[in-house]
Each structure stands twice: as C-alpha cells, then as structure tokens.
Amino acid sequence: MTKIVVIVGPTASGKSALGIDLAQRFNGEIISADSMQIYQQLDIGTAKVSAAEQALVPHHLVDVVPMTANYSVADFVQAADLAIADIVARGKLPIVVGGTGFYVKALLGDLDLDWPASDAKIAAQLQQDLAASDLATQAQRLVELSPEIAKRVDLQNPQRVLRALNVALQDVDLPPKAPRPTYEALTLGLDWPRDVLYDRINQRVDQMVSAGVLTEAQALLDAGGLALQAGQAIGYKEWFAYLQGTSDLQTATDLLKRNSRRYAKRQLTYFKHQLDVTWTTANDAANLVDVYIKS
RNA sequence: GGGAGUGUAGCGAAGUCUGGUUAAACGCGACGGACUGUAACUCCGUUCCUUCGGGUUCGUAGGUUCGAAUCCUACCGCUCCCA
C-alpha cells in the first residue's frame, strides 16, 4: 500500500511551513488539500505558499483553476490520486497538507462518489420547481430520487438537501466507478493552546491587510463576488461590504478575525471526530515521520 | 450646588409605563457538536450555581404586595446639562 504523510491543523497553525520542512528532510512533495488555495489569484487571503516556498519544494493542487470556476471534492480526489501516483513513481514521498478536512477524509476514506444515475428527462423537469419549493418537498423528492444519497444527507439542512438534489439530478450516465487506490497514511495534526492560536489568527489577518488582500478581494468582487464558489472564502467575503462602501475597514477586519476563529474551531472538531489524527508539534513531527517511513 | 438620565447574567442590550405566563428576549464573546459531490460551506447545542430535587439573581438596603427586574423610600456609582 502506498504510504503517504498527511498534515492537518486549523488555520494559522503552521501546516505549510511544516510541510515544506518535512518535504525537504524526507525527499517529499506537497499536495495541497485546501478548497481555496485551488484558485488562482487568491494568494494573500488564502495564505497560499509563496513562489519562493514553492521553488523549494514542488507543490501540487495549488493554483489549478481560475477563481470563477467551481471545484468539488470529487475533482480534488481525482487530481490528488494522480498527483500521488506521479510523486510515488518518481520515488518521492507524498505529503498532503491542508485544512480542508472534508477533502482529506475523502482522499483517505472510500468516499462513494459514484452514485446511481437518475433519469435525465426527469432531472430537467424537476430541477426548476425544486429550487423554488420548500425544504420538506425538496427532502421528499431527494428520498424518492435517490434513497442512497438521501441516507447520507441531513434532511433538515436546507443547503445540504439542495446540493444533494443537484447531484442526484445532474449526475447522469456516469461511467462505472474506477477503483481508487487506498493509502496507508500517517495523519499528523498541529494544534496550539486556544489563546495562542487566536493570537496567530489575529496577527495573520493584520498581515494580510498590509500585504494587500484588498486588491485581491476587489478582483474577486469584480469577477462575481459572493456568487462565486471562491467568493465564500473567509478572507475575501468579509471585505466585499467594505469595498462596496457599506462597511468600514475596522468592522470588516474584526469580522474576518471572528470568522477565522470560528472556522478554526470547526476545523478542529472535524479533525478530532472525522479523521484519525496523531496530534503533535512542528518539532516532533520529523521523528514521527521518520519512524513511520521505516516501519 | 441645581437639572436630566442611567445601573440587568463575561460584554452589549431588551424587559420597567400596563407587577405574576421571566432564570430573565436578542446580539457578541466563549465553549461543545454534526458533516459522502460548493465544505474557508451549511447546520445544531451549551453558556448564574447545582449532589439536577432544587438554590440564588436584575447597583445596595429597606418597604408595599399573595406575588417585584418591574411600584415606593433612602443610599451608592456612572453619564450629560446648567452653575
């Protein structure tokens, strides 16, 4: 089984730096598991690794699509599988680094992305009125359409139901599911005492402002803002109101800090309960990896 | 010194006129949780104390009342205006 190293941790916990450090020590390459660093041009607000850092160690799955594009876990898993195979073929160690727990789980677990196809005609017909109907109706349709999918979705969560519905409706004529590789993973988690982490987050936000996030945010706003998938990114959406003159800089900054803190908590919850993480520090990580590789 | 206002749970802020259905709305902060196709999304819960039976609260001390955050009195603190 292919051995890989995975590094997770809340935002601003130091994942990127650790990833580079480990890659240099163990002849590895980085695969980013980050739903927002996927996007080109969103550099500062996503705390993307710099060009200089990327020159040190090859990074995959960063800057792969324009900021107007949609991207899904399925896209990620497919691309990551390819990248890992390529890295291994060249005799190097794949190191997955990312804060998007969902992506990591999908990569490591056996996320069943090949759900049964629905009838295309029914789909086209239903799509319209479904969007306008209420939650109960949508949930009911989902159950009728694909019990398998419905089973996996929180039917009380409006957005989740709508998305699942879209999946059930649009995914027509999928080719047979290709068997995915399975990996043996050492999943390392980086964490800090809560108050320290919050300090790091607050500082990072201030740095983003002085580094010029506003320019990036303006570009994203011009490209579509909130309507885009990338427009949901924490670190960008908070600036839109300010750029449109309906909020001031201080308010926007505070909001961003708050959202980042809340996000960090959500990440931690996900890592703790959805992944099998070995919690460690940047200093101890190398030893763990060393032992793992030789095992 | 005179006048007006104000004091509510970690913070902000309702409730006071028209006492009870108010351990006290709501927001923030903090904390916990869910998560299989947009996941930096979306959603849920806890936040006076408790041995979970209860207990103690709305600046403080009294009073009225069957019953008070809500009415009365005094006092303390803060804000503003006139001196």
CSV table of C-alpha atoms (C1' of nucleotides) in Angstrom, one decimal:
chain,number,residue,atom,x,y,z
A,1,MET,CA,0.0,0.0,0.0
A,2,THR,CA,1.2,3.5,-0.8
A,3,LYS,CA,2.5,5.3,2.2
A,4,ILE,CA,1.7,9.0,2.5
A,5,VAL,CA,2.0,11.6,5.2
A,6,VAL,CA,-0.9,14.0,5.9
A,7,ILE,CA,-0.7,17.2,7.8
A,8,VAL,CA,-3.8,18.8,9.1
A,9,GLY,CA,-4.5,21.6,11.6
A,10,PRO,CA,-6.6,24.7,12.0
A,11,THR,CA,-5.9,27.8,10.0
A,12,ALA,CA,-2.7,29.6,11.0
A,13,SER,CA,-1.3,26.6,12.8
A,14,GLY,CA,1.8,26.3,10.7
A,15,LYS,CA,0.9,23.5,8.4
A,16,SER,CA,2.6,24.9,5.3
A,17,ALA,CA,5.9,25.5,6.9
A,18,LEU,CA,5.9,22.1,8.5
A,19,GLY,CA,5.1,20.5,5.2
A,20,ILE,CA,8.0,22.2,3.5
A,21,ASP,CA,10.3,21.2,6.3
A,22,LEU,CA,9.3,17.6,6.1
A,23,ALA,CA,9.4,17.5,2.3
A,24,GLN,CA,13.0,18.7,2.5
A,25,ARG,CA,14.0,16.2,5.1
A,26,PHE,CA,12.4,13.2,3.5
A,27,ASN,CA,12.6,13.9,-0.2
A,28,GLY,CA,8.9,14.7,-0.5
A,29,GLU,CA,6.5,16.8,-2.5
A,30,ILE,CA,3.4,18.6,-1.3
A,31,ILE,CA,-0.1,18.0,-2.3
A,32,SER,CA,-2.4,20.8,-1.0
A,33,ALA,CA,-5.7,19.8,0.4
A,34,ASP,CA,-7.2,23.2,0.5
A,35,SER,CA,-10.5,24.1,-1.1
A,36,MET,CA,-9.5,27.7,-1.6
A,37,GLN,CA,-5.8,27.6,-2.5
A,38,ILE,CA,-7.0,25.7,-5.5
A,39,TYR,CA,-7.9,29.1,-7.0
A,40,GLN,CA,-5.5,31.2,-9.0
A,41,GLN,CA,-5.0,34.8,-7.9
A,42,LEU,CA,-6.3,34.3,-4.4
A,43,ASP,CA,-2.9,34.3,-2.8
A,44,ILE,CA,-2.8,36.6,0.2
A,45,GLY,CA,-6.3,35.9,1.6
A,46,THR,CA,-5.8,32.1,1.4
A,47,ALA,CA,-2.3,32.3,3.0
A,48,LYS,CA,-1.0,30.5,0.0
A,49,VAL,CA,2.5,29.3,-0.1
A,50,SER,CA,4.7,31.9,-1.8
A,51,ALA,CA,6.5,31.4,-5.1
A,52,ALA,CA,9.8,31.2,-3.1
A,53,GLU,CA,8.4,28.4,-1.0
A,54,GLN,CA,7.1,26.6,-4.0
A,55,ALA,CA,10.5,26.8,-5.5
A,56,LEU,CA,11.9,25.0,-2.5
A,57,VAL,CA,9.5,22.1,-2.8
A,58,PRO,CA,7.1,21.2,-5.6
A,59,HIS,CA,3.5,21.9,-4.6
A,60,HIS,CA,0.6,20.2,-6.3
A,61,LEU,CA,-3.1,21.2,-6.5
A,62,VAL,CA,-2.4,24.9,-5.8
A,63,ASP,CA,-3.5,27.5,-8.5
A,64,VAL,CA,-5.2,24.9,-10.6
A,65,VAL,CA,-8.4,26.7,-11.6
A,66,PRO,CA,-9.4,30.3,-12.2
A,67,MET,CA,-11.3,32.0,-9.4
A,68,THR,CA,-14.6,31.9,-11.4
A,69,ALA,CA,-14.5,28.1,-11.5
A,70,ASN,CA,-16.4,25.6,-9.4
A,71,TYR,CA,-14.5,22.8,-7.8
A,72,SER,CA,-15.6,19.8,-5.8
A,73,VAL,CA,-14.3,17.1,-3.5
A,74,ALA,CA,-14.6,14.7,-6.4
A,75,ASP,CA,-12.3,16.9,-8.5
A,76,PHE,CA,-9.9,17.0,-5.7
A,77,VAL,CA,-9.8,13.3,-5.0
A,78,GLN,CA,-9.3,12.6,-8.7
A,79,ALA,CA,-6.5,15.1,-9.1
A,80,ALA,CA,-4.8,14.1,-5.8
A,81,ASP,CA,-4.8,10.4,-6.8
A,82,LEU,CA,-3.0,11.3,-10.0
A,83,ALA,CA,-0.5,13.6,-8.2
A,84,ILE,CA,0.3,11.0,-5.6
A,85,ALA,CA,0.8,8.3,-8.2
A,86,ASP,CA,3.1,10.6,-10.0
A,87,ILE,CA,5.1,11.5,-7.0
A,88,VAL,CA,5.5,7.9,-5.9
A,89,ALA,CA,6.6,6.9,-9.4
A,90,ARG,CA,9.4,9.3,-9.1
A,91,GLY,CA,10.5,7.8,-5.9
A,92,LYS,CA,9.4,10.6,-3.6
A,93,LEU,CA,7.2,10.9,-0.6
A,94,PRO,CA,3.7,12.4,-1.0
A,95,ILE,CA,2.9,14.8,1.8
A,96,VAL,CA,-0.7,16.0,1.8
A,97,VAL,CA,-1.1,19.3,3.6
A,98,GLY,CA,-4.4,21.0,4.1
A,99,GLY,CA,-7.0,22.5,6.3
A,100,THR,CA,-10.0,21.2,4.4
A,101,GLY,CA,-10.8,18.1,6.4
A,102,PHE,CA,-13.5,17.0,4.1
A,103,TYR,CA,-11.0,16.7,1.2
A,104,VAL,CA,-8.6,14.8,3.4
A,105,LYS,CA,-11.3,12.4,4.5
A,106,ALA,CA,-12.5,11.8,1.0
A,107,LEU,CA,-8.9,11.2,-0.1
A,108,LEU,CA,-8.2,8.7,2.6
A,109,GLY,CA,-11.6,7.2,3.0
A,110,ASP,CA,-13.6,5.4,0.5
A,111,LEU,CA,-15.9,8.2,-0.4
A,112,ASP,CA,-18.5,6.7,-2.7
A,113,LEU,CA,-18.7,9.3,-5.4
A,114,ASP,CA,-20.2,7.1,-8.0
A,115,TRP,CA,-23.9,7.3,-7.0
A,116,PRO,CA,-26.6,5.9,-9.2
A,117,ALA,CA,-27.6,8.0,-12.1
A,118,SER,CA,-31.0,9.4,-12.4
A,119,ASP,CA,-33.1,9.8,-15.5
A,120,ALA,CA,-32.0,12.8,-17.5
A,121,LYS,CA,-35.5,13.8,-18.5
A,122,ILE,CA,-37.0,13.7,-15.1
A,123,ALA,CA,-34.0,15.7,-13.9
A,124,ALA,CA,-34.5,18.5,-16.3
A,125,GLN,CA,-38.2,18.6,-15.4
A,126,LEU,CA,-37.8,18.6,-11.7
A,127,GLN,CA,-34.9,20.9,-11.4
A,128,GLN,CA,-36.9,24.1,-11.9
A,129,ASP,CA,-39.7,23.7,-9.4
A,130,LEU,CA,-37.4,22.0,-6.9
A,131,ALA,CA,-35.3,25.1,-6.5
A,132,ALA,CA,-38.4,27.1,-5.6
A,133,SER,CA,-40.1,24.5,-3.4
A,134,ASP,CA,-39.8,24.3,0.4
A,135,LEU,CA,-37.4,22.1,2.4
A,136,ALA,CA,-39.9,19.4,3.1
A,137,THR,CA,-40.7,19.0,-0.6
A,138,GLN,CA,-37.1,19.0,-1.6
A,139,ALA,CA,-36.2,16.4,1.0
A,140,GLN,CA,-39.1,14.2,-0.1
A,141,ARG,CA,-38.0,14.4,-3.7
A,142,LEU,CA,-34.5,13.6,-2.8
A,143,VAL,CA,-35.7,10.5,-1.0
A,144,GLU,CA,-37.7,9.4,-4.0
A,145,LEU,CA,-35.0,10.1,-6.4
A,146,SER,CA,-32.1,8.5,-4.6
A,147,PRO,CA,-32.6,6.9,-1.3
A,148,GLU,CA,-28.8,6.2,-1.2
A,149,ILE,CA,-28.0,9.8,-1.3
A,150,ALA,CA,-30.8,10.9,1.0
A,151,LYS,CA,-29.5,8.5,3.6
A,152,ARG,CA,-26.3,10.4,3.7
A,153,VAL,CA,-27.6,13.9,3.9
A,154,ASP,CA,-29.1,15.9,6.8
A,155,LEU,CA,-32.6,16.3,5.5
A,156,GLN,CA,-33.1,19.3,7.9
A,157,ASN,CA,-30.3,21.2,6.4
A,158,PRO,CA,-31.6,23.3,3.5
A,159,GLN,CA,-28.4,23.8,1.6
A,160,ARG,CA,-27.3,20.2,2.0
A,161,VAL,CA,-30.5,18.9,0.7
A,162,LEU,CA,-30.4,21.3,-2.3
A,163,ARG,CA,-26.9,20.3,-3.2
A,164,ALA,CA,-27.6,16.6,-2.9
A,165,LEU,CA,-30.6,17.1,-5.1
A,166,ASN,CA,-28.5,18.8,-7.7
A,167,VAL,CA,-26.1,15.9,-7.5
A,168,ALA,CA,-28.9,13.4,-7.9
A,169,LEU,CA,-30.4,15.3,-10.8
A,170,GLN,CA,-27.3,16.2,-12.7
A,171,ASP,CA,-25.2,13.1,-12.4
A,172,VAL,CA,-26.5,11.3,-15.3
A,173,ASP,CA,-24.7,8.5,-17.2
A,174,LEU,CA,-21.7,8.3,-15.1
A,175,PRO,CA,-19.2,5.8,-16.2
A,176,PRO,CA,-18.6,2.8,-14.0
A,177,LYS,CA,-16.7,3.8,-10.9
A,178,ALA,CA,-13.0,3.3,-11.3
A,179,PRO,CA,-11.4,1.6,-8.4
A,180,ARG,CA,-9.5,4.1,-6.3
A,181,PRO,CA,-6.1,3.5,-4.7
A,182,THR,CA,-6.0,3.1,-1.0
A,183,TYR,CA,-3.3,4.7,1.1
A,184,GLU,CA,-1.6,4.0,4.3
A,185,ALA,CA,-1.5,7.4,5.9
A,186,LEU,CA,0.2,8.9,8.9
A,187,THR,CA,-2.0,11.8,9.7
A,188,LEU,CA,-0.3,14.5,11.8
A,189,GLY,CA,-2.3,17.2,13.5
A,190,LEU,CA,-1.0,20.6,14.5
A,191,ASP,CA,-2.7,22.5,17.3
A,192,TRP,CA,-2.0,25.2,19.9
A,193,PRO,CA,-3.5,26.4,23.1
A,194,ARG,CA,-6.6,28.2,22.1
A,195,ASP,CA,-5.5,31.7,23.1
A,196,VAL,CA,-2.2,31.3,21.2
A,197,LEU,CA,-4.0,30.1,18.1
A,198,TYR,CA,-6.3,33.0,18.3
A,199,ASP,CA,-3.4,35.4,18.5
A,200,ARG,CA,-1.8,33.8,15.5
A,201,ILE,CA,-5.0,34.2,13.6
A,202,ASN,CA,-5.4,37.8,14.5
A,203,GLN,CA,-1.9,38.6,13.5
A,204,ARG,CA,-2.2,36.8,10.3
A,205,VAL,CA,-5.3,38.9,9.4
A,206,ASP,CA,-3.5,42.1,10.1
A,207,GLN,CA,-0.6,41.0,7.9
A,208,MET,CA,-3.0,40.1,5.1
A,209,VAL,CA,-4.3,43.7,5.1
A,210,SER,CA,-0.9,45.2,4.9
A,211,ALA,CA,0.1,42.7,2.3
A,212,GLY,CA,-2.7,43.9,0.1
A,213,VAL,CA,-5.6,41.5,0.3
A,214,LEU,CA,-8.0,44.3,-0.6
A,215,THR,CA,-6.7,44.3,-4.1
A,216,GLU,CA,-7.3,40.6,-4.5
A,217,ALA,CA,-10.7,41.0,-2.9
A,218,GLN,CA,-11.6,43.7,-5.4
A,219,ALA,CA,-10.7,41.5,-8.3
A,220,LEU,CA,-12.8,38.6,-6.8
A,221,LEU,CA,-15.6,41.0,-6.3
A,222,ASP,CA,-15.4,42.2,-9.9
A,223,ALA,CA,-15.4,38.6,-11.1
A,224,GLY,CA,-18.6,37.8,-9.3
A,225,GLY,CA,-18.0,38.1,-5.6
A,226,LEU,CA,-20.4,36.1,-3.3
A,227,ALA,CA,-22.0,34.4,-6.3
A,228,LEU,CA,-18.7,32.5,-7.0
A,229,GLN,CA,-17.6,29.5,-5.1
A,230,ALA,CA,-14.4,31.3,-4.4
A,231,GLY,CA,-16.4,34.2,-3.1
A,232,GLN,CA,-17.2,32.1,0.0
A,233,ALA,CA,-13.6,32.2,1.1
A,234,ILE,CA,-13.0,33.6,4.5
A,235,GLY,CA,-10.5,36.3,3.9
A,236,TYR,CA,-12.4,37.7,0.9
A,237,LYS,CA,-16.1,37.8,1.5
A,238,GLU,CA,-15.6,39.9,4.6
A,239,TRP,CA,-14.1,42.7,2.5
A,240,PHE,CA,-16.9,42.9,0.0
A,241,ALA,CA,-19.1,45.1,2.1
A,242,TYR,CA,-16.2,47.5,2.8
A,243,LEU,CA,-15.2,47.7,-0.9
A,244,GLN,CA,-18.8,48.5,-1.7
A,245,GLY,CA,-18.9,51.2,0.9
A,246,THR,CA,-21.4,49.7,3.2
A,247,SER,CA,-18.9,49.0,6.0
A,248,ASP,CA,-15.7,50.4,7.3
A,249,LEU,CA,-12.3,48.8,7.4
A,250,GLN,CA,-12.2,48.2,11.1
A,251,THR,CA,-15.6,46.4,11.1
A,252,ALA,CA,-14.5,44.2,8.2
A,253,THR,CA,-11.3,43.3,9.9
A,254,ASP,CA,-13.0,42.4,13.1
A,255,LEU,CA,-15.5,40.3,11.2
A,256,LEU,CA,-12.7,38.5,9.4
A,257,LYS,CA,-10.9,37.7,12.6
A,258,ARG,CA,-14.1,36.4,14.1
A,259,ASN,CA,-14.9,34.2,11.2
A,260,SER,CA,-11.4,32.9,11.1
A,261,ARG,CA,-11.6,31.9,14.8
A,262,ARG,CA,-14.9,30.2,14.3
A,263,TYR,CA,-13.6,28.4,11.3
A,264,ALA,CA,-10.6,27.2,13.3
A,265,LYS,CA,-12.9,25.7,15.8
A,266,ARG,CA,-14.9,23.9,13.2
A,267,GLN,CA,-11.8,22.5,11.6
A,268,LEU,CA,-10.6,21.2,15.0
A,269,THR,CA,-14.0,19.5,15.6
A,270,TYR,CA,-13.8,17.9,12.2
A,271,PHE,CA,-10.2,16.6,12.6
A,272,LYS,CA,-10.9,15.3,16.1
A,273,HIS,CA,-14.0,13.3,15.1
A,274,GLN,CA,-13.8,12.6,11.4
A,275,LEU,CA,-10.1,11.8,11.0
A,276,ASP,CA,-7.6,9.6,12.8
A,277,VAL,CA,-5.1,12.2,13.8
A,278,THR,CA,-1.8,11.9,15.7
A,279,TRP,CA,-1.5,15.3,17.4
A,280,THR,CA,2.0,16.6,17.5
A,281,THR,CA,4.2,19.7,17.3
A,282,ALA,CA,6.3,21.0,14.5
A,283,ASN,CA,9.4,19.8,16.4
A,284,ASP,CA,8.2,16.3,17.0
A,285,ALA,CA,6.7,15.7,13.6
A,286,ALA,CA,10.0,14.7,11.9
A,287,ASN,CA,10.6,11.9,14.3
A,288,LEU,CA,7.2,10.5,13.8
A,289,VAL,CA,7.6,10.6,10.1
A,290,ASP,CA,11.0,9.0,10.3
A,291,VAL,CA,9.7,6.1,12.3
A,292,TYR,CA,6.7,5.8,10.0
A,293,ILE,CA,8.7,5.6,6.8
A,294,LYS,CA,11.0,2.9,8.2
A,295,SER,CA,8.1,0.8,9.6
B,1,G,C1',-24.9,73.4,44.3
B,2,G,C1',-29.3,72.9,40.5
B,3,G,C1',-31.5,69.9,36.4
B,4,A,C1',-32.0,65.3,33.3
B,5,G,C1',-30.7,60.4,32.7
B,6,U,C1',-28.8,55.7,34.0
B,7,G,C1',-27.1,51.0,36.8
B,8,U,C1',-30.0,43.8,34.1
B,9,A,C1',-26.2,37.4,33.6
B,10,G,C1',-18.4,37.6,30.6
B,11,C,C1',-19.7,42.1,27.3
B,12,G,C1',-23.6,44.9,24.6
B,13,A,C1',-28.7,45.3,25.1
B,14,A,C1',-34.4,44.3,25.7
B,15,G,C1',-37.9,43.9,29.6
B,16,U,C1',-39.8,48.6,33.9
B,17,C,C1',-45.2,52.8,31.8
B,18,U,C1',-49.8,48.2,31.7
B,19,G,C1',-46.4,43.7,38.9
B,20,G,C1',-47.4,37.1,38.1
B,21,U,C1',-47.2,33.1,31.9
B,22,U,C1',-39.2,35.9,33.2
B,23,A,C1',-33.5,32.3,35.3
B,24,A,C1',-34.8,36.9,32.5
B,25,A,C1',-35.6,38.2,24.7
B,26,C,C1',-31.8,39.2,21.3
B,27,G,C1',-26.7,40.1,19.6
B,28,C,C1',-21.4,39.4,20.6
B,29,G,C1',-17.8,36.7,23.0
B,30,A,C1',-16.6,31.7,24.9
B,31,C,C1',-17.4,26.5,24.6
B,32,G,C1',-19.2,21.8,22.5
B,33,G,C1',-21.2,19.1,18.3
B,34,A,C1',-22.9,17.4,13.1
B,35,C,C1',-20.9,16.8,8.2
B,36,U,C1',-20.3,11.4,1.5
B,37,G,C1',-20.2,15.7,-4.7
B,38,U,C1',-19.9,24.4,-3.3
B,39,A,C1',-17.0,22.0,2.9
B,40,A,C1',-12.9,28.7,4.4
B,41,C,C1',-19.9,25.8,3.0
B,42,U,C1',-24.2,24.6,5.7
B,43,C,C1',-26.5,23.3,10.3
B,44,C,C1',-27.3,22.1,15.8
B,45,G,C1',-26.5,22.6,21.1
B,46,U,C1',-24.5,24.9,25.9
B,47,U,C1',-23.1,29.5,28.5
B,48,C,C1',-25.8,32.3,37.2
B,49,C,C1',-24.9,27.9,40.9
B,50,U,C1',-26.4,22.8,41.5
B,51,U,C1',-25.5,16.4,44.5
B,52,C,C1',-30.4,18.1,38.9
B,53,G,C1',-34.6,17.6,43.9
B,54,G,C1',-33.6,22.4,43.8
B,55,G,C1',-30.9,27.1,45.1
B,56,U,C1',-29.6,32.3,44.4
B,57,U,C1',-30.4,36.6,40.9
B,58,C,C1',-31.6,42.1,37.7
B,59,G,C1',-26.3,48.7,41.8
B,60,U,C1',-27.2,48.4,47.6
B,61,A,C1',-30.6,48.5,51.9
B,62,G,C1',-35.5,48.7,53.2
B,63,G,C1',-40.9,49.0,52.1
B,64,U,C1',-45.8,48.0,49.5
B,65,U,C1',-48.0,43.3,47.7
B,66,C,C1',-50.5,36.7,47.9
B,67,G,C1',-46.5,37.8,44.3
B,68,A,C1',-41.4,42.8,42.2
B,69,A,C1',-36.1,43.3,37.4
B,70,U,C1',-40.9,45.8,37.1
B,71,C,C1',-44.4,50.1,42.3
B,72,C,C1',-42.5,53.4,46.8
B,73,U,C1',-38.2,55.3,50.0
B,74,A,C1',-33.2,56.1,51.1
B,75,C,C1',-28.3,55.4,49.8
B,76,C,C1',-24.1,54.3,46.5
B,77,G,C1',-21.9,54.5,41.3
B,78,C,C1',-21.7,56.4,36.3
B,79,U,C1',-23.2,59.9,32.2
B,80,C,C1',-24.9,64.5,30.5
B,81,C,C1',-26.6,69.7,31.0
B,82,C,C1',-26.8,74.4,33.9
B,83,A,C1',-23.8,76.7,37.7
